[in-house]
PDB file of N, CA and C in Angstrom:
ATOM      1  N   UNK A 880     -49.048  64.902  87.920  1.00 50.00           N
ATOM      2  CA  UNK A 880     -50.463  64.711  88.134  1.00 50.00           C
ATOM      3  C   UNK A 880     -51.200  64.993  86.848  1.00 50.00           C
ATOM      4  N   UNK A 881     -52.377  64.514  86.612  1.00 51.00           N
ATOM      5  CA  UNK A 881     -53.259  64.637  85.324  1.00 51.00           C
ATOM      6  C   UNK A 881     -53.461  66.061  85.709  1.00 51.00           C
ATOM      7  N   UNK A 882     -54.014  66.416  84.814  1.00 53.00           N
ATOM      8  CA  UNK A 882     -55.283  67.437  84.660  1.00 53.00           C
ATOM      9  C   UNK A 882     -56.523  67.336  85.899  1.00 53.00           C
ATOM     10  N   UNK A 883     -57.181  66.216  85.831  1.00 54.00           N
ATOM     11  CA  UNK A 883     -57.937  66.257  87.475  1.00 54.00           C
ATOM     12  C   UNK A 883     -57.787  66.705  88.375  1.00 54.00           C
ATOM     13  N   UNK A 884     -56.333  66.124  88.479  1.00 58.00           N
ATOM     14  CA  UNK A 884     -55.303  66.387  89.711  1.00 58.00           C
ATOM     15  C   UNK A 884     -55.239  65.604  90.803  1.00 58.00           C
ATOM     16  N   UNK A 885     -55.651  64.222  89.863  1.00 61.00           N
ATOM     17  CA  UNK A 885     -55.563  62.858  90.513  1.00 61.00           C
ATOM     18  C   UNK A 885     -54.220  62.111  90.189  1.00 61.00           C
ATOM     19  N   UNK A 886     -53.776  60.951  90.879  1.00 56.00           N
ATOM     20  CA  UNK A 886     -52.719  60.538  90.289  1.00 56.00           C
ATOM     21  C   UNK A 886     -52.525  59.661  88.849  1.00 56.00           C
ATOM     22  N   UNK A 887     -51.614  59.664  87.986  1.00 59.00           N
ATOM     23  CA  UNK A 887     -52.148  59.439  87.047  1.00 59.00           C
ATOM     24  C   UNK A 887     -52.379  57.544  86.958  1.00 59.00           C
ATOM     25  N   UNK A 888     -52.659  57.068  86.413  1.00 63.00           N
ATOM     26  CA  UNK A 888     -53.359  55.804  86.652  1.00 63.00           C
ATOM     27  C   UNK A 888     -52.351  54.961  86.526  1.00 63.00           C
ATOM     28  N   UNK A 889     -51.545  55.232  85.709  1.00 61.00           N
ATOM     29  CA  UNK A 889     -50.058  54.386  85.386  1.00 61.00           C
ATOM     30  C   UNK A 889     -49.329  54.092  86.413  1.00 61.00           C
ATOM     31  N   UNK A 890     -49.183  55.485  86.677  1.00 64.00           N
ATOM     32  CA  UNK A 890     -48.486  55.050  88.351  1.00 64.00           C
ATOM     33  C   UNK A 890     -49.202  55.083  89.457  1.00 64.00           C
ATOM     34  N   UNK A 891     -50.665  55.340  89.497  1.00 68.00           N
ATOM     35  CA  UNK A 891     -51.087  54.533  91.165  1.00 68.00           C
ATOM     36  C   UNK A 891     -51.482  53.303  91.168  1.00 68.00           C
ATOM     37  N   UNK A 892     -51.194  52.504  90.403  1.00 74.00           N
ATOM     38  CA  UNK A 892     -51.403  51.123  89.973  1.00 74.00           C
ATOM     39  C   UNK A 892     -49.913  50.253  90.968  1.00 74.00           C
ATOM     40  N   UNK A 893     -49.331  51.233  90.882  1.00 80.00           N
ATOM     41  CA  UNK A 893     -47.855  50.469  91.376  1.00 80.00           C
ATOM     42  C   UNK A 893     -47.724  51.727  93.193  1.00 80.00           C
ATOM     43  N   UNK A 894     -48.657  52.093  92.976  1.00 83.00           N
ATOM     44  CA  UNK A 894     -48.280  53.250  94.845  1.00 83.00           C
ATOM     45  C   UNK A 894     -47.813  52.199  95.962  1.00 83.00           C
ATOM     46  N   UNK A 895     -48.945  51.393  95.511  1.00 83.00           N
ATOM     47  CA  UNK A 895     -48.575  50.143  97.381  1.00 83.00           C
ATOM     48  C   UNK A 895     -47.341  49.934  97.155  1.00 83.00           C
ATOM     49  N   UNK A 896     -46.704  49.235  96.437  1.00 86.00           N
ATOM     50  CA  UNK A 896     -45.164  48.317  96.509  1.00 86.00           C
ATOM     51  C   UNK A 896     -44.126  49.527  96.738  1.00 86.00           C
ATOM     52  N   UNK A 897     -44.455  50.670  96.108  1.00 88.00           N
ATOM     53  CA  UNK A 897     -43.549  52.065  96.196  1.00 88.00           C
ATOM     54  C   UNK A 897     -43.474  52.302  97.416  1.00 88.00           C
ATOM     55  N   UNK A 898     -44.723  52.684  98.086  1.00 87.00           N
ATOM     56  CA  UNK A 898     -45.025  53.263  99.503  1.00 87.00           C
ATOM     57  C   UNK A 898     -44.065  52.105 100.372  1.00 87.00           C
ATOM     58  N   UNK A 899     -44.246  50.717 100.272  1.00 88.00           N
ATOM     59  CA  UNK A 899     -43.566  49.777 101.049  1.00 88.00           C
ATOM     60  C   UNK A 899     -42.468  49.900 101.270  1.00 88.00           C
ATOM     61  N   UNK A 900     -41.985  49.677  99.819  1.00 91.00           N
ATOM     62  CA  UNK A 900     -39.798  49.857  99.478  1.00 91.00           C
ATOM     63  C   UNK A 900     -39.487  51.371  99.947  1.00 91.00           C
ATOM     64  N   UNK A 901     -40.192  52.425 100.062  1.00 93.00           N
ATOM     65  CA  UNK A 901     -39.771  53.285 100.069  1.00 93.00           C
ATOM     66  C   UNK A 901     -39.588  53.782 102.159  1.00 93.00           C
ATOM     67  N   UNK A 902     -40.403  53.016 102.593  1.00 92.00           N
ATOM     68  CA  UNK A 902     -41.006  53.151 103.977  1.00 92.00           C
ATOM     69  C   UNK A 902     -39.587  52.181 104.180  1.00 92.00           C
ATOM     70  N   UNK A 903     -39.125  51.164 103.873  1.00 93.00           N
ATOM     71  CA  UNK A 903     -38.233  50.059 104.396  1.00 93.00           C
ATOM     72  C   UNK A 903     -37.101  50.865 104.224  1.00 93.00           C
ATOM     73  N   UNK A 904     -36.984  51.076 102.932  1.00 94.00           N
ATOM     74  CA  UNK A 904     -35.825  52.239 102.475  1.00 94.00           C
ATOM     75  C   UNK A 904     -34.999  52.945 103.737  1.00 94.00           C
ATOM     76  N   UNK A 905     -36.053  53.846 104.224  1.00 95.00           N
ATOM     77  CA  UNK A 905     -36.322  54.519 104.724  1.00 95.00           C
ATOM     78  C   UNK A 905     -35.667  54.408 106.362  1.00 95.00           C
ATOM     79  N   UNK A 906     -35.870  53.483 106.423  1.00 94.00           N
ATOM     80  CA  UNK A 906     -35.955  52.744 107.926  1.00 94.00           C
ATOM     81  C   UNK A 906     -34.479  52.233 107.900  1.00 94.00           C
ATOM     82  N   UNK A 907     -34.022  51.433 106.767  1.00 93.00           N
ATOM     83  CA  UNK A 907     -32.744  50.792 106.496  1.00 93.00           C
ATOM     84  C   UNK A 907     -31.821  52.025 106.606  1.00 93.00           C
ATOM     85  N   UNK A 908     -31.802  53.257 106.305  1.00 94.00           N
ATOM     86  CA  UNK A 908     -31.420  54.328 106.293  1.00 94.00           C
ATOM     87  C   UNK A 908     -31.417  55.102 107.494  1.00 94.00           C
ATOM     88  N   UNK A 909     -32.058  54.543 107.789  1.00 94.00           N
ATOM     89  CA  UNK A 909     -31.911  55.768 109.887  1.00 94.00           C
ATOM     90  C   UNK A 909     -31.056  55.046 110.404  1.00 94.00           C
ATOM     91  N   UNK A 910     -30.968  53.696 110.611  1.00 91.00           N
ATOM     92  CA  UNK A 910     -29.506  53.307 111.222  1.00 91.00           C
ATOM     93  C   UNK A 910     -29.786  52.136 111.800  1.00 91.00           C
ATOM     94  N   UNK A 911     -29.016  51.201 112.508  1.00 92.00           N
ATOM     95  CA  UNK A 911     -28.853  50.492 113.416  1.00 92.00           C
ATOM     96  C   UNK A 911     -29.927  50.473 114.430  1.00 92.00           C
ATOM     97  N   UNK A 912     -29.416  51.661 115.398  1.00 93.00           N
ATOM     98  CA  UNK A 912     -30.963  51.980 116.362  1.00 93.00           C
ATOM     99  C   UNK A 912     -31.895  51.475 115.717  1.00 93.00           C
ATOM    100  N   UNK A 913     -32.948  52.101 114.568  1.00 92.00           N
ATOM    101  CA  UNK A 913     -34.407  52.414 114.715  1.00 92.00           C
ATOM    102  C   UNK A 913     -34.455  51.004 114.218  1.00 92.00           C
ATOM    103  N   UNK A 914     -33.766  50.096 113.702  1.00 91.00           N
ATOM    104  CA  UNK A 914     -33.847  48.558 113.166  1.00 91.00           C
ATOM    105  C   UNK A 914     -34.069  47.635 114.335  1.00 91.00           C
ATOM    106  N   UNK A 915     -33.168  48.097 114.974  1.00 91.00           N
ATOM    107  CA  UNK A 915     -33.092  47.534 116.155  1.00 91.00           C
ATOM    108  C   UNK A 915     -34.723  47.798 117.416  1.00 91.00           C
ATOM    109  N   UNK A 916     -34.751  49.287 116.926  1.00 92.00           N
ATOM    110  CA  UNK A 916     -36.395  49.422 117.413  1.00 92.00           C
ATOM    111  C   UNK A 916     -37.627  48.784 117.525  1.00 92.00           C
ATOM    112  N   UNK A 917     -37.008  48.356 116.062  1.00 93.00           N
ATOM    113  CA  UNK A 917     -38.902  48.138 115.039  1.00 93.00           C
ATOM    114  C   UNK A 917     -38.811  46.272 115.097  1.00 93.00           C
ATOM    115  N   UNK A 918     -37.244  45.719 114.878  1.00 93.00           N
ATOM    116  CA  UNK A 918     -37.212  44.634 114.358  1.00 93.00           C
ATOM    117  C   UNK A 918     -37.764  43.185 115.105  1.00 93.00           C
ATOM    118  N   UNK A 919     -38.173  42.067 114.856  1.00 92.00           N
ATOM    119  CA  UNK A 919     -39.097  41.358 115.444  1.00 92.00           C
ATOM    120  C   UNK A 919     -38.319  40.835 116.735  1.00 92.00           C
ATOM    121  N   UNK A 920     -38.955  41.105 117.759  1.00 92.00           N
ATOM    122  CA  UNK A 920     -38.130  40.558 118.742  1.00 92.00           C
ATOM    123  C   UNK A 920     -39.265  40.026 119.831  1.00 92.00           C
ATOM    124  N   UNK A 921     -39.131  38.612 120.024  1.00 93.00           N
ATOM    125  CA  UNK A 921     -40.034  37.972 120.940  1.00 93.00           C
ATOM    126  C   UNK A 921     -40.104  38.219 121.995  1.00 93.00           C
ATOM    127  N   UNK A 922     -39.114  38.504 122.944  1.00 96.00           N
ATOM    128  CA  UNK A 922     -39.529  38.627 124.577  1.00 96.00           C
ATOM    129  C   UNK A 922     -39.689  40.416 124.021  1.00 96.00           C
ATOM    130  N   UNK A 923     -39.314  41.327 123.480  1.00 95.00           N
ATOM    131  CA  UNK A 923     -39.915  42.326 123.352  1.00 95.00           C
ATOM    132  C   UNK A 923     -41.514  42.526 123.265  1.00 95.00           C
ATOM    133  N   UNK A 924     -42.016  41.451 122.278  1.00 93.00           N
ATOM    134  CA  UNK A 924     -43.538  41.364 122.151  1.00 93.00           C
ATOM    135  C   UNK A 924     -44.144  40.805 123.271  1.00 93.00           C
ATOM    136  N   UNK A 925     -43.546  39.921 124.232  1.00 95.00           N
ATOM    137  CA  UNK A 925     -44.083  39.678 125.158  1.00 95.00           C
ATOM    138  C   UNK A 925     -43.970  40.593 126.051  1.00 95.00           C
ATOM    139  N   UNK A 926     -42.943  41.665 126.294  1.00 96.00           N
ATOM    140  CA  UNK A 926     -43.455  42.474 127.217  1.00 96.00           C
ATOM    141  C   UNK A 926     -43.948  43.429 126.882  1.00 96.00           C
ATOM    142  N   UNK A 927     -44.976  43.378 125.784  1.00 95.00           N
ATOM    143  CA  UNK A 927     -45.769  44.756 125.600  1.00 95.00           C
ATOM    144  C   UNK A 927     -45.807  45.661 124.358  1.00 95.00           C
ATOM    145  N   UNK A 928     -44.218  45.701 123.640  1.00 94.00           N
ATOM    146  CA  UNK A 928     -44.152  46.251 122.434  1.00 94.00           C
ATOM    147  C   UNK A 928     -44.525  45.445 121.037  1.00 94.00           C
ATOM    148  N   UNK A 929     -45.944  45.604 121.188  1.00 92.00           N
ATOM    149  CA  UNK A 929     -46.858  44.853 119.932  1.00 92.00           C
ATOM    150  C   UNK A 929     -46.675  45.842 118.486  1.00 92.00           C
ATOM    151  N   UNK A 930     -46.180  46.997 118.613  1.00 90.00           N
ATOM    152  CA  UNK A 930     -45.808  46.730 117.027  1.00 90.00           C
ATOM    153  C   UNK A 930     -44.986  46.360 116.674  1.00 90.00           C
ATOM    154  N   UNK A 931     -43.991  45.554 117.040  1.00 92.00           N
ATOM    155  CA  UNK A 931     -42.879  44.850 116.547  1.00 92.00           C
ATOM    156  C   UNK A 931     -43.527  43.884 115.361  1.00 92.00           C
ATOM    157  N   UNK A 932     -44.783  43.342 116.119  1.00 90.00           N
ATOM    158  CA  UNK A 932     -45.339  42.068 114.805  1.00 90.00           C
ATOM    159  C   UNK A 932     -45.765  43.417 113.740  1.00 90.00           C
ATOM    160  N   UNK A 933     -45.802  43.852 113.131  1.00 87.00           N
ATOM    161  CA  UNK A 933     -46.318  44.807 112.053  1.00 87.00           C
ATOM    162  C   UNK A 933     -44.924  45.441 111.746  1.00 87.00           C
ATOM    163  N   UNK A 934     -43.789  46.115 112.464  1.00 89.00           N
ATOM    164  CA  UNK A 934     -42.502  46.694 112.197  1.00 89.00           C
ATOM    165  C   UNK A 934     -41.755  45.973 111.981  1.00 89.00           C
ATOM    166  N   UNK A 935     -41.659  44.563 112.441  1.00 90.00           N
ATOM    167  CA  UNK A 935     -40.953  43.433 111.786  1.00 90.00           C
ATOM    168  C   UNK A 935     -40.704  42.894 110.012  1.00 90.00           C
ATOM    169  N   UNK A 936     -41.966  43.332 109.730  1.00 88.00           N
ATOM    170  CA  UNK A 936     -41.933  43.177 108.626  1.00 88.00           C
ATOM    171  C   UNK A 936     -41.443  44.037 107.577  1.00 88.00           C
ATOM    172  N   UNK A 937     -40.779  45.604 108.138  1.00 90.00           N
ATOM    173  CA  UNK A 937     -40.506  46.489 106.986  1.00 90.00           C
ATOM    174  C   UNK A 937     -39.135  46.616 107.509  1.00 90.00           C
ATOM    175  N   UNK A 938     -38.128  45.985 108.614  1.00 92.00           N
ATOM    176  CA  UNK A 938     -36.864  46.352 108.364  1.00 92.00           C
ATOM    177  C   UNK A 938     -36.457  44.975 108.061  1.00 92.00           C
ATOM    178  N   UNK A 939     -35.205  45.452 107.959  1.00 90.00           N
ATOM    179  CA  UNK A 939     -34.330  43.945 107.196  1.00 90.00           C
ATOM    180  C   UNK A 939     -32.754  44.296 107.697  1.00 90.00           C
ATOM    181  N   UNK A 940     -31.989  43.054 107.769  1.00 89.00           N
ATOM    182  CA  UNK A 940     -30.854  42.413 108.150  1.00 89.00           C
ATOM    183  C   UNK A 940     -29.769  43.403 107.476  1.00 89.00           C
ATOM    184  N   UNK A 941     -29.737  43.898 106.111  1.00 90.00           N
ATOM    185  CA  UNK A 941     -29.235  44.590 105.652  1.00 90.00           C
ATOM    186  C   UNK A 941     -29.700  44.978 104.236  1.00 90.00           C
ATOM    187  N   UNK A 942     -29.481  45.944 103.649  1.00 94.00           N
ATOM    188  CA  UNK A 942     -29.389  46.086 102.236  1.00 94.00           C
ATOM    189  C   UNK A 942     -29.417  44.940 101.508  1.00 94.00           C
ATOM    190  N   UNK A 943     -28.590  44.282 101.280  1.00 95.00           N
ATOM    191  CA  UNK A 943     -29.068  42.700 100.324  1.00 95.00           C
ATOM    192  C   UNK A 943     -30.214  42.455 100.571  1.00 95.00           C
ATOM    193  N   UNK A 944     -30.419  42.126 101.676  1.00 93.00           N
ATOM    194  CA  UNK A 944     -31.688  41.426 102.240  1.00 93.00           C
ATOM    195  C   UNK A 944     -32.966  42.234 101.563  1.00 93.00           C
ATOM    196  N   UNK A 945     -32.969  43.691 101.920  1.00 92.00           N
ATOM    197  CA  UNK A 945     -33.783  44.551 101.688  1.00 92.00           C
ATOM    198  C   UNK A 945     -33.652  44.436  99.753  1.00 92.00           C
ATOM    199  N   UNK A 946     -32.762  44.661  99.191  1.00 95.00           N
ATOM    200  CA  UNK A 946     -33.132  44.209  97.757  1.00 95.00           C
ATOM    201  C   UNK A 946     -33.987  42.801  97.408  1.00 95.00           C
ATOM    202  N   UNK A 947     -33.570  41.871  97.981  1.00 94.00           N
ATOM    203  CA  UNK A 947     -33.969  40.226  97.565  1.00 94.00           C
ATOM    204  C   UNK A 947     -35.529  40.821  98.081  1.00 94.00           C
ATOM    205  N   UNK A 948     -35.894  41.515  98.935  1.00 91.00           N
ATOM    206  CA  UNK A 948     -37.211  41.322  99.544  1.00 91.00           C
ATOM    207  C   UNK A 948     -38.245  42.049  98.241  1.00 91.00           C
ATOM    208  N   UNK A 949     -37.428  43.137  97.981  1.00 93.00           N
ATOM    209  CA  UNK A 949     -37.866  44.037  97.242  1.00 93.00           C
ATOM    210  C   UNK A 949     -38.044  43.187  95.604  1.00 93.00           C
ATOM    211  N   UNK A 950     -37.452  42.971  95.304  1.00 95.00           N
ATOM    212  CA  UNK A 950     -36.956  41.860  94.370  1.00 95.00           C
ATOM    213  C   UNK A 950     -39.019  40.975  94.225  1.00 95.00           C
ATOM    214  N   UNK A 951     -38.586  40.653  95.148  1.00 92.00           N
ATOM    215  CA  UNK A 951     -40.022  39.129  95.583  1.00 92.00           C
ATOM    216  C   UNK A 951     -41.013  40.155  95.387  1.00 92.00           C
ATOM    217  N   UNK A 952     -41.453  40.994  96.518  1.00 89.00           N
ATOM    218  CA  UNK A 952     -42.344  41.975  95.937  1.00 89.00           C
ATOM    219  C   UNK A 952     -42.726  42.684  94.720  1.00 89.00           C
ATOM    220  N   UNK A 953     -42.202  42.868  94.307  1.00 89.00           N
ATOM    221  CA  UNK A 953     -42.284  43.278  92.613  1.00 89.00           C
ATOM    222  C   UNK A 953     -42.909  42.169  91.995  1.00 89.00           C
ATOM    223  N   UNK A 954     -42.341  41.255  92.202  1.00 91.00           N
ATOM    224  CA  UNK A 954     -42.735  39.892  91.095  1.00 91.00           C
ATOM    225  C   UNK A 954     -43.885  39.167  91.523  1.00 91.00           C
ATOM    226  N   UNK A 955     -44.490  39.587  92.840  1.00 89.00           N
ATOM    227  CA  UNK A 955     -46.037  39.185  93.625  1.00 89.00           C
ATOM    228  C   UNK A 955     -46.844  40.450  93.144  1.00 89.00           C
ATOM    229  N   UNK A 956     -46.116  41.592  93.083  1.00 87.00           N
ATOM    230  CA  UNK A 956     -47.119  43.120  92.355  1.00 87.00           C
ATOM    231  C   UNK A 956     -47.364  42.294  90.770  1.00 87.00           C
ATOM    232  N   UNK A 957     -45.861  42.570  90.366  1.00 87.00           N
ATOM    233  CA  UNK A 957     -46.189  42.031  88.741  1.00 87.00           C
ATOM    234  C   UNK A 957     -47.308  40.854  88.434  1.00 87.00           C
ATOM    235  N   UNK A 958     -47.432  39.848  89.080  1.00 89.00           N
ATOM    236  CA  UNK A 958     -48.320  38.939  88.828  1.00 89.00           C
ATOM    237  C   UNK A 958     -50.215  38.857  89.586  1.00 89.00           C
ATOM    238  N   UNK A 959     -49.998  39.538  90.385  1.00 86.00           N
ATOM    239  CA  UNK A 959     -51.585  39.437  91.220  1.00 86.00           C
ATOM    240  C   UNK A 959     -51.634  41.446  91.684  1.00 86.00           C
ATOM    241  N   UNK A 960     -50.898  42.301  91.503  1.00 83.00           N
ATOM    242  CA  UNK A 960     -51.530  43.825  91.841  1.00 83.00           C
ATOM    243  C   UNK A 960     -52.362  44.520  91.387  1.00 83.00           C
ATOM    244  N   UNK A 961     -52.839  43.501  90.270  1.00 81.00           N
ATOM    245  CA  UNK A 961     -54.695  44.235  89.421  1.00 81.00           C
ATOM    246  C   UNK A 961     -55.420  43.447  90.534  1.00 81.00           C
ATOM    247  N   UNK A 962     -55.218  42.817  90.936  1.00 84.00           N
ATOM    248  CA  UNK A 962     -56.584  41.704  91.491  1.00 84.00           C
ATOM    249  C   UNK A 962     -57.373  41.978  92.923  1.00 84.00           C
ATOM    250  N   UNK A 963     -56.660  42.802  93.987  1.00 80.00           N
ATOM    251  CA  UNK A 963     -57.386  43.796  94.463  1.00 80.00           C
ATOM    252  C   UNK A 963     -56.966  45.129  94.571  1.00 80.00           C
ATOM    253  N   UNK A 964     -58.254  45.772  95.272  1.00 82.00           N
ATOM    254  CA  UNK A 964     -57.472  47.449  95.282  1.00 82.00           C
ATOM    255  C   UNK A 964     -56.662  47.560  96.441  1.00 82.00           C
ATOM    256  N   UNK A 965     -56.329  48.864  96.358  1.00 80.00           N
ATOM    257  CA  UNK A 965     -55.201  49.360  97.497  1.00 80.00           C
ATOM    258  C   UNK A 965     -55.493  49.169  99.009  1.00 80.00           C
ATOM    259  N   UNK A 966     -56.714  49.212  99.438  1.00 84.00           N
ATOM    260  CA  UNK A 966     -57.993  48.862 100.524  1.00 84.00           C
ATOM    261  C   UNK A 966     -56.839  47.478 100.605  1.00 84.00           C
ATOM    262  N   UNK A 967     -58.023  46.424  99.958  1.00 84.00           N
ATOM    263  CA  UNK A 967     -57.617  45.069  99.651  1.00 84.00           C
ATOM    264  C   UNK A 967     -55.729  44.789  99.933  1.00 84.00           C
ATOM    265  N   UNK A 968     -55.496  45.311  99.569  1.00 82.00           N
ATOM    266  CA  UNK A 968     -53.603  44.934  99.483  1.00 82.00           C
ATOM    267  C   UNK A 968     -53.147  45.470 101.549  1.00 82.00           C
ATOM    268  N   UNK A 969     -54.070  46.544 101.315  1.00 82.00           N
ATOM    269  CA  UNK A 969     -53.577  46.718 103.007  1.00 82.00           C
ATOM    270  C   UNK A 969     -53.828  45.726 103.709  1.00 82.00           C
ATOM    271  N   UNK A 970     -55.991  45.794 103.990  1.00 88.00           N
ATOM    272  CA  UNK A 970     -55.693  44.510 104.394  1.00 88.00           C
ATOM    273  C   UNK A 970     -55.015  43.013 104.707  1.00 88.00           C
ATOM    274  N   UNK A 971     -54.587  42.748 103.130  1.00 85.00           N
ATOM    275  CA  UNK A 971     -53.951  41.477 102.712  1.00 85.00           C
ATOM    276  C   UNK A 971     -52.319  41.593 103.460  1.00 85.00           C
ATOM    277  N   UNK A 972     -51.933  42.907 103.277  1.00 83.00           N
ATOM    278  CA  UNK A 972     -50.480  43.235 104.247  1.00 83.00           C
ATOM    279  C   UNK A 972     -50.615  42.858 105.834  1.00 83.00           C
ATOM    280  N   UNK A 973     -51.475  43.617 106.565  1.00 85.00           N
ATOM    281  CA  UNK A 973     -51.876  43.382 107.646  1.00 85.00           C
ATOM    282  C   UNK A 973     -52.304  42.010 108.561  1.00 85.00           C
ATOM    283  N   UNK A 974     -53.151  41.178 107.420  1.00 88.00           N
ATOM    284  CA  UNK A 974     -53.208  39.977 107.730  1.00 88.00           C
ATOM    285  C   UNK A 974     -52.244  38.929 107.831  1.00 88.00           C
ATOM    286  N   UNK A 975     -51.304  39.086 107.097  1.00 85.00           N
ATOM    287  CA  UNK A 975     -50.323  38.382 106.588  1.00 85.00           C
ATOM    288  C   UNK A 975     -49.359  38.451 107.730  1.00 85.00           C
ATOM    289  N   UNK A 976     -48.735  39.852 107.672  1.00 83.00           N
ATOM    290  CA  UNK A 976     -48.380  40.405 109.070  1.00 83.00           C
ATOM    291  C   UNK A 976     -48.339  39.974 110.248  1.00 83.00           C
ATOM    292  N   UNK A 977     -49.923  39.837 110.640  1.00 82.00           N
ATOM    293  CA  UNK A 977     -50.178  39.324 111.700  1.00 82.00           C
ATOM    294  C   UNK A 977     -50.185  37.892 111.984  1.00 82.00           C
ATOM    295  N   UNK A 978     -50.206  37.239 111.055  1.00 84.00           N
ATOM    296  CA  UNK A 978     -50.248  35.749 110.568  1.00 84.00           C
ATOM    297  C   UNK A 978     -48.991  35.286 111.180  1.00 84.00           C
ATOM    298  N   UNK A 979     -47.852  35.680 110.289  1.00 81.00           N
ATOM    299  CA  UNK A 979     -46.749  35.091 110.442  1.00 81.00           C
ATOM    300  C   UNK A 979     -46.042  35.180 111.666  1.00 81.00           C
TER     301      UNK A 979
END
């Protein structure tokens, strides 16, 4: 942390994509089950478990998968992650999210 005792600017420039990979990480790492929990499943959403459309989007098929994703993300941070703030990027997550 700076001196403020804010984060330092270098790296909260890159927090969203961290917080993401690290949350998927995360998830890829509890096991089978909680993938199986979160992961998009249609007659699940139809009977009721609506965060699947939002938890769908942070587990993955396996490790490869979860790199290639991670991979793409970086290179959508690297090219457009000045262009809004962290606000903005949630939103833009959320919408997207819900979109697809």
């Amino acid at each position: 942390m700076s001196v403020s005792g804010q984060i330092p600017k270098a790296f909260g420039q890159y927090l969203p994509p961290l917080v993401i990979l690290a949350i998927s990480g995360l998830l890829q790492a509890s096991g089978k089950e909680t993938v199986l929990l979160l992961r998009y499943d249609r007659q699940a959403i139809l009977d009721g478990e609506i965060w699947r459309l939002l938890t769908g989007h942070l587990v993955h098929l396996g490790w490869r998968h979860l790199a290639l994703n991670a991979v793409g993300l970086w290179l959508i941070w690297l090219l457009f992650g000045r262009e809004w703030s962290v606000r903005g990027w949630l939103l833009l997550f959320l919408l997207i999210a819900l979109g697809v």
